[in-house]
Short mmCIF file of C-alpha atoms in Angstrom, two decimals:
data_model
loop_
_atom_site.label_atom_id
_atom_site.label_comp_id
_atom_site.label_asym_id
_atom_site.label_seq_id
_atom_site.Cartn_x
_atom_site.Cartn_y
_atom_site.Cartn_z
CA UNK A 30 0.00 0.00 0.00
CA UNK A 31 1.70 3.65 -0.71
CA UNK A 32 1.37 6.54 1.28
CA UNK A 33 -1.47 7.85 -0.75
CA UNK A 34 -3.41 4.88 -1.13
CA UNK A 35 -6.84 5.81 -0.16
CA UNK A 36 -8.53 3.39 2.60
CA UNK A 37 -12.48 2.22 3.05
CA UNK A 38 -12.27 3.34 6.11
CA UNK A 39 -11.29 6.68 7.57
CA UNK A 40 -7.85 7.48 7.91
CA UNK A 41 -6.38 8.41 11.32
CA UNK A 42 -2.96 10.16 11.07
CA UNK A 43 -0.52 10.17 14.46
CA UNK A 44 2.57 12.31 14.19
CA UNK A 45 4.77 10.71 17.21
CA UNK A 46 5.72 7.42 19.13
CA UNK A 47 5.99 8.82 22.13
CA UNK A 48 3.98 8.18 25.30
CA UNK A 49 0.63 10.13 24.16
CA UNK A 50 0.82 8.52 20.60
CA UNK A 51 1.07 4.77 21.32
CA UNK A 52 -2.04 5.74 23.70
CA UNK A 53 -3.88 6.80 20.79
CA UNK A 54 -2.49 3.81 18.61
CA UNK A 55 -3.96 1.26 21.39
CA UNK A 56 -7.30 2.98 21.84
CA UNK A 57 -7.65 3.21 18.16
CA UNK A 58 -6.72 -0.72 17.74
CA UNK A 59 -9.91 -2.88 16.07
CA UNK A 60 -11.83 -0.12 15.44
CA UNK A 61 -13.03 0.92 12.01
CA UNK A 62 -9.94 3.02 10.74
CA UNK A 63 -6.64 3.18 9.26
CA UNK A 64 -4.47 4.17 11.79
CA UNK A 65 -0.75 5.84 10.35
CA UNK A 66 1.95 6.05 12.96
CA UNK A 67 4.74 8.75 11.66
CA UNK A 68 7.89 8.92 13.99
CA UNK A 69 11.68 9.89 12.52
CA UNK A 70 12.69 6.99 14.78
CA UNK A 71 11.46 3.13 14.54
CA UNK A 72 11.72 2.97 18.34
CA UNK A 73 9.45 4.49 21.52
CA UNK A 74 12.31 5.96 24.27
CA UNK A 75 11.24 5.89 27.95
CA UNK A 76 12.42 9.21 28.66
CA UNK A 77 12.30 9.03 31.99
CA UNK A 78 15.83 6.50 32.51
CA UNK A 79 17.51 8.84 30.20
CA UNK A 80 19.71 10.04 32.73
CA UNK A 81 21.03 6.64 33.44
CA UNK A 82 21.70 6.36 29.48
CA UNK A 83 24.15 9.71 29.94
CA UNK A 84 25.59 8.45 32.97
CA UNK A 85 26.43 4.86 32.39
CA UNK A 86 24.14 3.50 34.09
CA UNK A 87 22.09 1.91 31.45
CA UNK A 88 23.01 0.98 28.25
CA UNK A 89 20.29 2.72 24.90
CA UNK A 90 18.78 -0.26 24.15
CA UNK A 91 17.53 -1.08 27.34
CA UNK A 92 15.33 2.23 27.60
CA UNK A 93 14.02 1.83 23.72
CA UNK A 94 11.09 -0.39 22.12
CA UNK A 95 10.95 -1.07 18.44
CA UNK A 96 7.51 0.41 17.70
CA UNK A 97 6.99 -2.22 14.90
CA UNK A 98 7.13 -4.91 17.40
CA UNK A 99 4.75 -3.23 19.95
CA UNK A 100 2.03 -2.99 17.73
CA UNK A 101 2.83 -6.38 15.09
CA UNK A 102 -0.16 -7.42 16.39
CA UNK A 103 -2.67 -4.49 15.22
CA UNK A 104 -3.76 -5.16 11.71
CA UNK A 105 -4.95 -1.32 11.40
CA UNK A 106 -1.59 0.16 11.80
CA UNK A 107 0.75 1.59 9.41
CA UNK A 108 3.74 2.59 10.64
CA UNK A 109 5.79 5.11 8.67
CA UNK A 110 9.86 5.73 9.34
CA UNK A 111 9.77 9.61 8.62
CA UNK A 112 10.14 13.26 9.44
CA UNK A 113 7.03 15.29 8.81
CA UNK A 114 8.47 18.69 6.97
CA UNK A 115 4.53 20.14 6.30
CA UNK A 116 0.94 20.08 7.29
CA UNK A 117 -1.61 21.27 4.62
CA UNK A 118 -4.49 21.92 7.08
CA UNK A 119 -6.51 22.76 4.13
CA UNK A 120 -6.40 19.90 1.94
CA UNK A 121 -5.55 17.24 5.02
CA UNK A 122 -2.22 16.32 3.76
CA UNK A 123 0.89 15.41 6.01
CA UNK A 124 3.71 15.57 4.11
CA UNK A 125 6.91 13.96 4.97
CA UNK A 126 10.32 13.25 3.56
CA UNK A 127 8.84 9.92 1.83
CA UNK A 128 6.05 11.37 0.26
CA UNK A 129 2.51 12.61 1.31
CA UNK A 130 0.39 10.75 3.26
CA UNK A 131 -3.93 11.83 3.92
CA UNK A 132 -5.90 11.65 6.86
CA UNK A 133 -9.05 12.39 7.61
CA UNK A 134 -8.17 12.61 11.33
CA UNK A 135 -4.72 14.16 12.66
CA UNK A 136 -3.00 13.67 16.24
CA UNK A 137 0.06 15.53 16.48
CA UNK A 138 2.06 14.15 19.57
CA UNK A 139 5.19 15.67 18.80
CA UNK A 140 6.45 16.31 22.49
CA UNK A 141 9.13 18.73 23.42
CA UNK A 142 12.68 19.55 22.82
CA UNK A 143 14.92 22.09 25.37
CA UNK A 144 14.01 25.10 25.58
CA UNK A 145 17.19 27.89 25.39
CA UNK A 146 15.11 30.79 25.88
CA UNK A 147 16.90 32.44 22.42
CA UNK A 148 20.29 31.92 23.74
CA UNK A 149 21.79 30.46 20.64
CA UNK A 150 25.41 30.63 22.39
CA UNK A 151 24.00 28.73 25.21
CA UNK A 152 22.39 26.30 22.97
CA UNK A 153 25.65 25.68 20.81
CA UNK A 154 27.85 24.85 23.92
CA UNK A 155 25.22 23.61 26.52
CA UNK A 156 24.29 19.70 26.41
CA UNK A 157 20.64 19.33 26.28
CA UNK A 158 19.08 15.61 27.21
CA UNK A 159 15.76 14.94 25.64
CA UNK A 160 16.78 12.33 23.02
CA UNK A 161 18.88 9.11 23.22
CA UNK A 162 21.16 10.58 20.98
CA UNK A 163 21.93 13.41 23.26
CA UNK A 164 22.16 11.45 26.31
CA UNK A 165 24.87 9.13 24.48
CA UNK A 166 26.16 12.64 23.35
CA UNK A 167 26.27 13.42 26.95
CA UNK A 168 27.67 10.39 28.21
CA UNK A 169 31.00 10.71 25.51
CA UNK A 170 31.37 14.11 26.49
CA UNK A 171 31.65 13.81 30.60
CA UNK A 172 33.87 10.47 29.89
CA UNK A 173 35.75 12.10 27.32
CA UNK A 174 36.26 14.95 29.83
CA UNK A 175 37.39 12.65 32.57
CA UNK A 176 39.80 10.97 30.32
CA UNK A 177 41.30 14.58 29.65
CA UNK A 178 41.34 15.62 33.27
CA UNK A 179 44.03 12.93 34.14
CA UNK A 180 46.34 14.29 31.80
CA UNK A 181 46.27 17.82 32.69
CA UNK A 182 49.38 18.30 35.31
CA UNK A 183 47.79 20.63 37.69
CA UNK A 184 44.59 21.08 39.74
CA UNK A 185 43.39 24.14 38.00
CA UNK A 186 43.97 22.70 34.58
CA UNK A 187 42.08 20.13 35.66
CA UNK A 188 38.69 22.33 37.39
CA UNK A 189 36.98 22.55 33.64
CA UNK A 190 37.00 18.61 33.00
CA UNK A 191 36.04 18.06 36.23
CA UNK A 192 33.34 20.65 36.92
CA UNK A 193 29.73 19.82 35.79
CA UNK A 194 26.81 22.37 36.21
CA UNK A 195 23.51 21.63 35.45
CA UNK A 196 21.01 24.45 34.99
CA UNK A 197 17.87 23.63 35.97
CA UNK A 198 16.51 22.12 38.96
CA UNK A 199 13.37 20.68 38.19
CA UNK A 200 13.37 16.13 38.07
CA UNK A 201 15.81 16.08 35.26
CA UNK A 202 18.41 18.46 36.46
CA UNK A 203 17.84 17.02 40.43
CA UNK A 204 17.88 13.02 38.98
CA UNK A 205 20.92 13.60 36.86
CA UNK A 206 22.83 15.92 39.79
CA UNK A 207 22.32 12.84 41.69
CA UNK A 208 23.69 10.20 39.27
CA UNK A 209 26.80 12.44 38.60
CA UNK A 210 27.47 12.52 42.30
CA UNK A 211 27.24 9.03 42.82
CA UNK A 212 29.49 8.65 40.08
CA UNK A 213 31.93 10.64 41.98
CA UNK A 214 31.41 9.79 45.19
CA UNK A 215 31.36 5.82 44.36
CA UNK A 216 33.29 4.94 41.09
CA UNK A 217 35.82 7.90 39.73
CA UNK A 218 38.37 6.56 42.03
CA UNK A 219 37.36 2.97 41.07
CA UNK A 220 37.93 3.93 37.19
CA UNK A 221 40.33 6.77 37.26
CA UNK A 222 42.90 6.44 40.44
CA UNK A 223 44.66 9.20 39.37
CA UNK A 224 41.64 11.63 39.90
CA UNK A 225 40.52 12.79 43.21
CA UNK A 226 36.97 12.87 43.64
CA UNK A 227 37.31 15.88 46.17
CA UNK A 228 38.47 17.80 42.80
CA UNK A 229 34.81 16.73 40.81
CA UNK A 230 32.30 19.21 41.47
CA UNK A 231 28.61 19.03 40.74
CA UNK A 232 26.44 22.41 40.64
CA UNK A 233 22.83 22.68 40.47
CA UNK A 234 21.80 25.76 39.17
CA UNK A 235 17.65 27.70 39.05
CA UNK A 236 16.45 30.79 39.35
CA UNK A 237 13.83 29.31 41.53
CA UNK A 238 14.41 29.27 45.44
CA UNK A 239 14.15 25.20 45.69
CA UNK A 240 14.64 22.77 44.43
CA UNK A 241 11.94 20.30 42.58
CA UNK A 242 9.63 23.41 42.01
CA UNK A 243 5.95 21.78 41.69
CA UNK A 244 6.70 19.32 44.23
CA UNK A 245 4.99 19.49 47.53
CA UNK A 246 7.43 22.07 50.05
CA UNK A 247 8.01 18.39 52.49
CA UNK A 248 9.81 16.51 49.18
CA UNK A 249 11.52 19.91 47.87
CA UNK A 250 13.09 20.16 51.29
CA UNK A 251 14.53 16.52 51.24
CA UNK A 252 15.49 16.28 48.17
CA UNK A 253 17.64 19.42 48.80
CA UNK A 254 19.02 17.76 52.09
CA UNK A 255 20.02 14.54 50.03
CA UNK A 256 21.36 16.43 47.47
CA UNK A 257 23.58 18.45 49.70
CA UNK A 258 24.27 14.97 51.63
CA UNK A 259 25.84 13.65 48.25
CA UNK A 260 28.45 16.79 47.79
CA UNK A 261 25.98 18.83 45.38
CA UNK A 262 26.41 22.47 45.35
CA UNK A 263 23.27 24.17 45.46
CA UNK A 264 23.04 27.69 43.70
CA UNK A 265 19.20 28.59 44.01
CA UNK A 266 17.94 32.07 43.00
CA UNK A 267 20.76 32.56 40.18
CA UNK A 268 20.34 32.97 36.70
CA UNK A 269 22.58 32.06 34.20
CA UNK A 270 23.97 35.25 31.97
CA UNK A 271 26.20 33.28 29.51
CA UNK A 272 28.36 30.69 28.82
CA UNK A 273 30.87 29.94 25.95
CA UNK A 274 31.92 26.64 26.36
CA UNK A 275 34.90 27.37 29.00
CA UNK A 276 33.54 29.80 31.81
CA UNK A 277 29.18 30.04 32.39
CA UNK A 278 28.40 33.30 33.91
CA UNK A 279 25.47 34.06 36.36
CA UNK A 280 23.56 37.45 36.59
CA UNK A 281 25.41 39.08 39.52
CA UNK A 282 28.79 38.08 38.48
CA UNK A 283 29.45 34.97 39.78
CA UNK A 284 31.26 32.36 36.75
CA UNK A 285 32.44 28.51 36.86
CA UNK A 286 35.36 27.41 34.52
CA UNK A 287 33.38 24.48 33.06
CA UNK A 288 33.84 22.23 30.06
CA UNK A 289 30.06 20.46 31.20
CA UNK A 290 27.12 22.42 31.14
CA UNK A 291 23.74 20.52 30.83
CA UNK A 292 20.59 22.54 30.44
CA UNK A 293 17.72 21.13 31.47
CA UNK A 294 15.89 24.53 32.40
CA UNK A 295 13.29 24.31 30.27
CA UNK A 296 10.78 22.85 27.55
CA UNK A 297 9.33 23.74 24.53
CA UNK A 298 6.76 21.95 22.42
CA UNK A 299 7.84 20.62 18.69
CA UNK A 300 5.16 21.56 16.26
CA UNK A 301 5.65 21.15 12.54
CA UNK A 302 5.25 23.46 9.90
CA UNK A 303 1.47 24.55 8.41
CA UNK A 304 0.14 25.40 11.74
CA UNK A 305 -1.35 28.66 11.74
CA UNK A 306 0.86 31.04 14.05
CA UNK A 307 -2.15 32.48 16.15
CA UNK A 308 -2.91 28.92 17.54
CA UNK A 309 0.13 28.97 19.40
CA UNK A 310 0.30 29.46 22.89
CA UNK A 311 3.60 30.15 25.34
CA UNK A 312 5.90 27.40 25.25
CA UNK A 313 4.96 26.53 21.85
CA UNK A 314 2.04 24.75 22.06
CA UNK A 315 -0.80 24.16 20.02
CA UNK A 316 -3.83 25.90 21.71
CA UNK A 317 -6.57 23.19 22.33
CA UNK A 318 -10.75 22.70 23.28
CA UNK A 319 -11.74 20.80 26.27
CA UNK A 320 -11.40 17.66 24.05
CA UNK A 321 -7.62 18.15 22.96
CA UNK A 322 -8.64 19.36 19.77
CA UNK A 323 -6.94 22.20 18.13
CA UNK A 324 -9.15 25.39 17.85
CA UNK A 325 -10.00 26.38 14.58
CA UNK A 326 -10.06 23.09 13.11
CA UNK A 327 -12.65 20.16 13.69
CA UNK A 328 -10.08 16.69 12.74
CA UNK A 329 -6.69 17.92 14.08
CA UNK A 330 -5.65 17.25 17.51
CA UNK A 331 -2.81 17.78 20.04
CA UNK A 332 -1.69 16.22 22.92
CA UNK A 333 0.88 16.52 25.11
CA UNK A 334 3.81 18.35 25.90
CA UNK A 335 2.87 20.35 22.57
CA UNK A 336 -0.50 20.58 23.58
CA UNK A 337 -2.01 23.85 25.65
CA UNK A 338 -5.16 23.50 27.23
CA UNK A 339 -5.90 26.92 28.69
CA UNK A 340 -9.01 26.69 31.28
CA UNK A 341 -9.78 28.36 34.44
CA UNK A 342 -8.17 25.01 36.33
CA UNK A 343 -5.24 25.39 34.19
CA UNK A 344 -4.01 28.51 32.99
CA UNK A 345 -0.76 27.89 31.80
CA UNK A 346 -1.78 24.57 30.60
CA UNK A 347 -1.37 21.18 32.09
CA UNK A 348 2.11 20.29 33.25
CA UNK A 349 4.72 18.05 30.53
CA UNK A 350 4.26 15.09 32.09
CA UNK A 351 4.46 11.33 30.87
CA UNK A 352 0.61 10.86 32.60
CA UNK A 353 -0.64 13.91 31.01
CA UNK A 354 0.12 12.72 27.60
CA UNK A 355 -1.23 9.71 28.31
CA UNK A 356 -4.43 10.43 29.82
CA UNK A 357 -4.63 12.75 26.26
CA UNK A 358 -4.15 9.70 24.31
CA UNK A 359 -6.61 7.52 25.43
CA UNK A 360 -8.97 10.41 25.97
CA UNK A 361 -8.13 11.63 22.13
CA UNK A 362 -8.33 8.13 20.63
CA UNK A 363 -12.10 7.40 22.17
CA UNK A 364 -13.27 10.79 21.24
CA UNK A 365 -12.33 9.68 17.25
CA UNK A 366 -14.22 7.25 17.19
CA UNK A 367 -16.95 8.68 19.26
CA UNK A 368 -16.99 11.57 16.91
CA UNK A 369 -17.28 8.44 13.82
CA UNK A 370 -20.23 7.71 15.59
CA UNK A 371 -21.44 11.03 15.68
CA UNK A 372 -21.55 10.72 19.12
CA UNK A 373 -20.59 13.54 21.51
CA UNK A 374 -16.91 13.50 22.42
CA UNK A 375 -16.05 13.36 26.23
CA UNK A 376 -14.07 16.33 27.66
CA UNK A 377 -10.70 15.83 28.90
CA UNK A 378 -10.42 15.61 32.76
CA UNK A 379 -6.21 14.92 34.22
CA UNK A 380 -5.92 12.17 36.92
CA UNK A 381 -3.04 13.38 38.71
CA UNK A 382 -1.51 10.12 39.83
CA UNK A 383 1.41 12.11 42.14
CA UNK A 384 4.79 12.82 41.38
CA UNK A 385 7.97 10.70 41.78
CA UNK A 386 11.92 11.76 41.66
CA UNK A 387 14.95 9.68 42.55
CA UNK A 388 18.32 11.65 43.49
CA UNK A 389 19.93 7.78 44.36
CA UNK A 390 20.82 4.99 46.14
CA UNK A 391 17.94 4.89 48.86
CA UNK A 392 16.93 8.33 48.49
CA UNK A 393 13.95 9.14 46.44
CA UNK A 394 10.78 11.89 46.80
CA UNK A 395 7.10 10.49 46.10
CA UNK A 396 4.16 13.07 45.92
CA UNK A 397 0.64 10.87 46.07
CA UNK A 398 -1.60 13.14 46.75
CA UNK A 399 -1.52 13.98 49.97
CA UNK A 400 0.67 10.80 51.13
CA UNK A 401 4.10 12.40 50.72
CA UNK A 402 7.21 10.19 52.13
CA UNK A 403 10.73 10.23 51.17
CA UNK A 404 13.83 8.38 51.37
CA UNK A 405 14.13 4.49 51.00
CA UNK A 406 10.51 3.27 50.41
CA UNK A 407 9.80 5.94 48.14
CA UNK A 408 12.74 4.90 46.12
CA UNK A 409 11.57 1.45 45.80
CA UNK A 410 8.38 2.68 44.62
CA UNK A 411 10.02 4.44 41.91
CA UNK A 412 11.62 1.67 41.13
CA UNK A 413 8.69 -0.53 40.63
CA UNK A 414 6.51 2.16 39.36
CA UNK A 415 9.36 2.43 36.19
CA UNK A 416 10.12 -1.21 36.01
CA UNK A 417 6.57 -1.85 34.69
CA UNK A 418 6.03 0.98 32.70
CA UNK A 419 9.07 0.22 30.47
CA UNK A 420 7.91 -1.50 27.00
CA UNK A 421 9.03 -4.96 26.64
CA UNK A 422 9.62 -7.83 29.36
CA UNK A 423 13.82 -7.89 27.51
CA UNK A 424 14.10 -4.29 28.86
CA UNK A 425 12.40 -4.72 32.08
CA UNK A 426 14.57 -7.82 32.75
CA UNK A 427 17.82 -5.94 31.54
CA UNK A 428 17.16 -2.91 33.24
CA UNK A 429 16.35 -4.57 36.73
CA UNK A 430 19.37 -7.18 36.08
CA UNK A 431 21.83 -3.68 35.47
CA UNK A 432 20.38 -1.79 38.52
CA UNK A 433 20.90 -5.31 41.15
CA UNK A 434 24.23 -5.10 40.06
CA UNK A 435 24.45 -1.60 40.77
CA UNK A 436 23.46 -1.55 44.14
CA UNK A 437 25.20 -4.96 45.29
CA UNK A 438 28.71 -3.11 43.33
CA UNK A 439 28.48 0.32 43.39
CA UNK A 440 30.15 -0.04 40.55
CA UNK A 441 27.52 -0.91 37.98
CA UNK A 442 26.56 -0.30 33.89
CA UNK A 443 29.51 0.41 31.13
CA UNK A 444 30.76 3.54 30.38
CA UNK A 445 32.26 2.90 27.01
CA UNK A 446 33.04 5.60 24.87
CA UNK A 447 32.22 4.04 21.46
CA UNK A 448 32.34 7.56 19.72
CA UNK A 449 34.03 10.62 20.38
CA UNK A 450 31.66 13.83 20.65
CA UNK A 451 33.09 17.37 19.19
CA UNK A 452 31.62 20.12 18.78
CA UNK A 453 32.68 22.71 16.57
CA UNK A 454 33.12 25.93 17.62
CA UNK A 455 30.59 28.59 16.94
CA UNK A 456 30.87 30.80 14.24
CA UNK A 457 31.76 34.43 15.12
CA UNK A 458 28.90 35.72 13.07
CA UNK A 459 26.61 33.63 15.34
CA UNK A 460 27.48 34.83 18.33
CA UNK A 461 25.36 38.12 18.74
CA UNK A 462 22.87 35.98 20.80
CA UNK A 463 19.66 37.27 22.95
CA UNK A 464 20.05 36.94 26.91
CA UNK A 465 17.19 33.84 28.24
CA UNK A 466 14.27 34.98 30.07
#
């Protein structure tokens, strides 16, 4: 069948494999449509475990799911290996790099990428993580950095490789502050005797005053004491000014001399080209009805981290979340067929299921509600509560396998630097950049 093959039954067109597209994918499954899943990767990545990806911890694999094999079993799927370069809202056309492809129904679940706020210095030399291919970009650079720390002869030579910042305190920046420090504190003397681990330093950088900003004040508090337990400096209230890959700069004249800067300070939704301007909200996101549809049209939806929902409830939208984009996706993939049926479609309502962050070993923050606990049970939880939301019993099994061997070792994962990362330096007519917000 080619792209523009026309179907008997209506076509249903998902742009994304992430968690709010399979949603609509399974709700969607043995129901009277043609369902087309477009994604520029064959594989779903659990986002959440991308940390562990940059750190060691885990190896790719282990954290991605072929989405052939997920759905092999749903004979209304069509899954398409593609980018999407244009939507013609007019004539209901995606079109993509292998051709166009129709729809009668659209579901853009494109997510997010980091957000620089304009700084295009900052986004040249700072390492975002939002993809497996920058967390493995991550992962060469801080091992590349270590390697080049033991040959410098002197301490200060030696303060760039060895200083990481991370700007941003929010579960990424706290989760990966956490694995770095570990790292120090329990294997850089293991792998590199030569190195002290009193000389690695690990910043964590917001303009917020806490840590962990929309958890509950009880779980910011301890994850800021565990942090500070582990050796992580804590610079709260700060913004960052500048940095040009060798010093970052904060508003008030503070700098670091740092060759790792990881920006994880912000989000931004990834919509593709042909929607109208004026539907986009803060953030950039597509503004959406009270049934994730996108107002102004009556067959394209959003859902999402690129979706905006602006009610009274939620005024800057609902949060980028894994849950929110799922509870879109089921809700979105019902509503398509209810609206087949010329039924009326059911307005989205969130479930907030609580919020969970690890910082390490025995030290983890769960927000259920109003049951908030910290420290070793609430680690296990998060454990468990990832274990089984990973796709695929392999990865499960690999995952748990790497992270027993972790804690019996301290020692655990493979940090093999299979490529080198460079980056080139930034052109001197690029570098009139715009301050971030």
């Amino acid at each position: 069948m080619s792209n523009t093959d026309l179907s008997k039954f209506p076509v249903v067109v998902i742009i994304g494999g992430g968690f709010g597209g399979i949603q609509v994918v399974k709700q969607l499954a043995d129901k009277p449509v043609e369902v087309v899943l477009i994604d520029k990767h064959n594989y779903h990545t659990f986002q959440p475990l991308l940390y562990q990806v940059a750190t060691g911890s885990l190896e790719a694999e282990s954290i991605a799911f072929s989405l052939r094999k997920n759905f092999d079993s749903q004979k209304n799927l069509r899954f398409r290996n593609t980018e999407v370069t244009h939507i013609d809202t007019d004539n209901n056309v995606v079109e993509t790099t292998i051709g166009s492809i129709k729809y009668d129904y659209l579901v853009i679940a494109t997510g997010s990428t980091t957000n620089f706020f304009g700084n295009k210095e900052i986004e040249h030399y700072a390492m975002p993580m939002k993809s497996i291919p920058e967390a493995l970009n991550l992962r060469y650079l801080v091992l590349q950095n270590l390697e080049e720390a033991i040959l410098k002869p002197s301490k200060e030579e030696r303060a760039p490789f060895l200083s990481f910042v991370l700007v941003g305190a929010g579960p990424t920046g706290v989760e990966l502050a956490g694995a770095l420090a570990e790292l120090r504190n329990h294997v850089l003397n293991k792998d590199y005797p030569e190195l002290s681990k009193e000389e690695m330093k690990v910043y964590l950088v917001d303009f917020l005053p806490k840590v962990l900003g929309p958890f509950s004040d009880e779980g910011s508090k301890a994850a800021q004491d565990f942090l500070t337990g582990m050796g992580v400096e804590l610079l709260l209230n700060v913004k960052v000014d500048s940095y040009d890959g060798h010093e970052i700069k904060f508003e008030g004249g503070k700098s670091i001399l740092t060759k790792n800067v990881i920006w994880s300070a912000g989000v931004m939704g990834v919509i593709p080209e042909g929607i109208a301007k004026e539907g986009i909200e803060r953030g950039n996101r597509i503004r959406v009805d009270n049934i994730c549809r996108m107002v102004g049209s009556n067959n394209i939806f959003a859902i999402g981290d690129v979706a905006a929902m602006i009610t009274d409830e939620t005024p800057k939208g609902h949060p980028g979340v894994a849950q929110v984009a799922i509870q879109m996706g089921e809700t979105t993939g019902k509503n398509i067929i209810r609206l087949l049926r010329a039924e009326q479609p059911v307005p989205f309502k969130y479930n907030d299921k609580g919020s969970l962050a690890t910082i390490g070993r025995n030290k983890a923050i769960a927000d259920l509600g109003k049951i908030k606990f910290q420290g070793f049970f609430a680690w296990l939880i998060w454990m468990f509560v990832h274990l089984i939301s990973l796709m695929g019993g392999r990865n499960r099994v690999i995952v748990f396998i790497n992270w027993v061997a972790s804690y019996l070792t301290y020692n655990g994962g493979s940090r093999l630097i299979i490529r080198n990362f460079k980056r080139e330096e930034l052109h001197q007519k690029d570098e009139q950049v715009s301050k971030p917000d």
